[in-house]
């Protein structure tokens, strides 16, 4: 049997890696992937808890999260396309017209 | 008098109504706008005189009180009332406002409607401040008054008007916001904003403030008032505001607004925080004395006539603060009297300076000289006012200064001694500047054909001169009415201290016993 | 089955406003092909917003959907607020959309959906539902931010908002997950029963605070606000500054009023966040030359003031009598600020002219002469933001001061006072510019023709309410004051 | 050292490695692929925990739909290697440390939480049937579920609004 | 008793005259103007006489009446209260009488001046304030007159306001007087603090029974008296505040005569005499008065020796004579002091008016070195001036002989230190007669030192000469009240004043009788010496040699003005301008205010820098926030973890 702690720890690590990715990557799309990664980490935590407690609603949450993620993906990629179209670059650092 | 029930309400809101009505006038028929404003302020003045009958002589407490619930929680009520102290300050305001309208008859020539609207709104704020008995209401008017004043300075002012306006607003707001915190603190402690109630609570011991919190509260209020007064070293907004403001603005500013600070001290600081006031008195007095001398010395060397008058205000208001914080009945009455006298004298001075500016468009003393020849009448008025401002007996300035010094001396002779030097210096800067402006040969060709005062100006000046003279000779008319309230304040301040009314020594001059212990006292010294 | 439907039906009545708003959103989409004139769409959208707000009268108080939803006067208040805001924003957008040549249907639909999301937030009693509501409003906001497709700024603002927003959402969600783990449920009521000294709960609440702190733009999470607000279409900015913020605060309050542990954990956090936010906002605003951006910073500052009230709330025990005024302070402040900022941003969007070109202080020079009404209204809003008496803002500040001092947070109050002074500087500076500076002719005459009728309507309404709240706050306050009692009596 | 534990460690390793490679890869496509790896690994873990419906959804919706969308967009914009610019000094110097710090704090808190430790091991012992999930979805969580439908609608709307060409 | 009951009429009449002239005079011809002025003063003179008659008629009862409250505050009351006693009689008669004469004189002297109405309006105003001063029954009302006369002196000195020097002199006079008033006010405050009233009667009634304070001990009364005396030094031009009086000669000559010789400048003496009850209880103060008076008498006389401006000579002689009066008061001979005050009023007014007549004759020339040999041309003026000179020099039977004699006698008898005072006083007498006769010779004898083509010397009109003659007569006879005292009779003047000064007068026993004769002969001898030396030096023609050494020092008045300027005025202005205003006010205080504003903006600019616009940085900021929040919320757990190093 795998202790729940392990799952939680893994989710924490993945979440952290997501954060790292977010601040480390420059390409907008990959940054967005980082967010997806974080959401996955959250999902893992949800499932782990729900299984540990034997309460299925946690998995329902996971479904919701996935739906939200999908929606975000649609909109996010739309925004990314828009950005890429407006300024011919996907480098997040080149998008800094608004500042100060 | 049908109004009597709501006279104060009328006094506060009639100018506002006038301002609203003014908005409906067409912007371009200047004459009617001016006339209308004049009429409104005139009616206001007459109405304010009605209060004289209502305020009983020889007893403290508020008359013509009005009370109405406004906001249930926090319990904010519309509580108005007038007593001997506020009575004359209100009348001073309503008296100066028409003069301001007249003063800007020629001086202000663009956006006239807005100008007069602002003037009337300003009057609303000031009168409201003097009449409110609910701290919250007081603060409300206190803040409202800022904006029209700022606009008066900022739109119709001179070159650096914007700097001056912003400085004025921010400076005052910085003080008042702390006062708001203080007010709320008090509310939190007492559950009411009602001034008389809180006063009663404090003196019945129902509200016990720890020494620390009392001091903090005192400071929260005092700083706000000190900025308004302005007390050294918080005075630097004043010269800028005065120099940049249009004549009317300066008149109201010097005549009334500064008094709001000292009025606040009498109304709030002393009665609400007697212990703290006592603790603070020495420091305040030192600041006031510094203000008196410092203001006078700086005024002495101003090349700019209006700045000179402005700094003289710093000096004169120092007297007032000193009189208040000597905690003596005499000095307190002197302080109140000085507030009124200064309002008239300095208002008149600014009016005259404004007249010079209307003609010559400069405040630089060096641009004038020998004006006695082209404009003898104006010169005469100026001298008269200057004398009143330097406290010549039989003119208004003397009574206040004398009483302040006399009363202060009874408490702390060295304070009075230092402050009295201000009397010398005031003569110095006023006479010296007067000499440079009006005496000697005419130095600038421009000055040769300056025309003397017009009929309109004469009326204003005569009115002021009459008041100056009357206040100088017939002071009891005023003092009788605010004697009791001042006494009350002092007694709240120090119930145990016997002030000079206690034992008149001359009651039994022949009595050896008395003579002996007087002798002992003298020997003891 | 019969009974189940009954339950369903009854439940529906708890969430009528959301349903109406979403319904009208859908309706707009459907009718778009047939309604050619934008006015018609605007009108429909306004009806939608209004209807959603009004149906609150026929909603049933109490908890529904097996405790996911709690509809009480508290959520009632927020429904009214967001409803009113979206109504005004829609009205204000009309002329904007025409000027910028954008099509209305989607815009309005998105606004309505966003409003629905805020409604959900306001009445959510369960964190995941709240999360969905948050996402609804957020995703709609992302899109709205980038609605001016051809504008680089707009798309940039959308991108930043989207990336950072979802970043923060992830934290929020992780927090929910952890709390689910410790409580076995995400229902606020259930969370309240968790022993407050559980590390997991602490962590969960931390992450939730991070997520929500981001949404309400509390420093140092405020960092995104100025850019996003500046880039977004101005009516949308108005919506941002008023709606989602209020809704998020609503959720925070909801958690507060129920979970005592939260108040314990969060007190100092709020204390420090409040100070940071106030200073970040005011100090940032003081150096701006772009009015829109200045208002963005100022909205941060006002979030800071609201947080002061939160600190006050979290300091006192929820059953103390001081708590009611504190809640009242928050609600009143949010309401007053929301209206004022909608009004102000509307004026800005009108003065901005085609493509929002005229936003600097210089462009506003002499506005008092060129557009007296706009200038006067804007001044009123600025004075309200500044907290001058007889405006709504003054009472808002007053209540917050009162709350803070009631909770003995004198130093916080003093810091807030200091900030109000700084605020006074830049607000008054704009008034000065409008009335005391001479018009330098940077703005072509055609750009400075008065407000459009619709915008004028919005401004008037906002101004009137501002004054009304400033003169007679007691009516609104009455409602506001009764509700926290409802809350604590859960 | 029982079988599930071994499987767990294997999958966990894969997931972490995938995540790391997502970071280190320069080309978005590679990052996307490594993300898919992560997701698959997670799906495996879900199975290991006995949440097979979630696992399925994970594979189908996430690994399938969403990631396909990603790759599609990448192709559409034919995004090349990302240039590792360092305009943000803050991110350069403080970024990774802070990220690690946050992770560390969260992990530390997790590890130290008594509650988490007290939880029974999550295993197929409690196997949740799809039936129970759907019942929950349509009774208890019907409201959020309906809301998500609107959410999707918003998303579609967004896609239309944002991605449509200028007319 | 109509007038006494309405005592206010006496001061009011001049006030009316002043008001009428001031408001309407500018459009009137001179005739109306001066008839108004003369009418009002003359009338008030008449009223004064009538008042005196009534006063004597009802047995010299001190009359006191409160007309109305002026200032009332708490226990303090200052009413418009007038009183009328023997001292007042003397003063009122001098003021109104001499004043009236000088009015008449002015009609001639000012006939061709600009601002005729202004002049008379001021002059009447002065009369008003002066009468208030002498009639006042309490210190505060006295102070009204006190300040008022100062104002009028300011106005009249600066009458020729086109002349910078004139207006400067005016300011100087007013400000120096203010310095004195500063002391005077503090004196009043102290008195009020001690006696809780400022009424003469009440204060003196309380002070009467008090023990005299031991010599050298600074008790309350001593301090109060000194403070009052400071005021007196200002008003009566005593060391160190005498400096304004010589400059005051910038004013028209009648003004010099009325204000700066006869009346105003004696106000100080009046105050000291009036509050003699206090002074007698403060011997130390008395000594200071005596010493200052004595010193001034001598000091001013020395300066008078070498002045070339005829009015300056008279000015310094005035200062010196005032010194005599204070000497008198200081040694307790208040009566003598007042006596000298009166006689001095006569002859000094006479001298000034004559000088004025001379100047008038010379067409405005004031420098004696440009005169000479006028005796034959303007006989009346010459004789009058001679009378005045003899009088002031103190030759019997002229007025000053008696008054000065009384003072010196009192000084001689004063113990301790009286002899010194006496000697100095005597020296001053020598100097006095010297510089006066020097004046006579320089002006009226020797050959002409002026250009006859430009200056047409002519005798003044009657309206100028008649007052001269009257005054000449008075300065001859003015002293005869004391005449009987010589052959053992009684000094009527002293006796008349005795109800006021009571025992204060140092009684002269019959042993003193002989001594007094001796002393008076010594005095006459001294005067003769002065005359002789003057004759020796100036009878034959002299050139106005260039002055050096002592002469230069004296000619430049010991450089006192320069000293004051360098030591006080200049530094004050410099510090005010360059330190207080430019550094403290603009620099420090306002600098701080603006500094705070700028500082805030600067901080704002740095805060703004965090808005780099780079999304990655923003993400990092979010992380920062996360760490902060985590830190705060976990603090209770972290603290032990960090500091006790255990999880």
Coordinates of C-alpha atoms in Angstrom, one line a residue, chain E residues 29 65 275 340 408 431 564 594 628:
Chain E
X29 CA -9.7 127.7 2.7
X65 CA -15.9 110.4 37.5
X275 CA 2.6 107.6 40.6
X340 CA 10.2 123.0 36.5
X408 CA 19.1 121.5 42.9
X431 CA 26.7 124.3 30.2
X564 CA 22.5 101.8 18.0
X594 CA 8.3 70.3 0.1
X628 CA 5.3 36.6 2.7

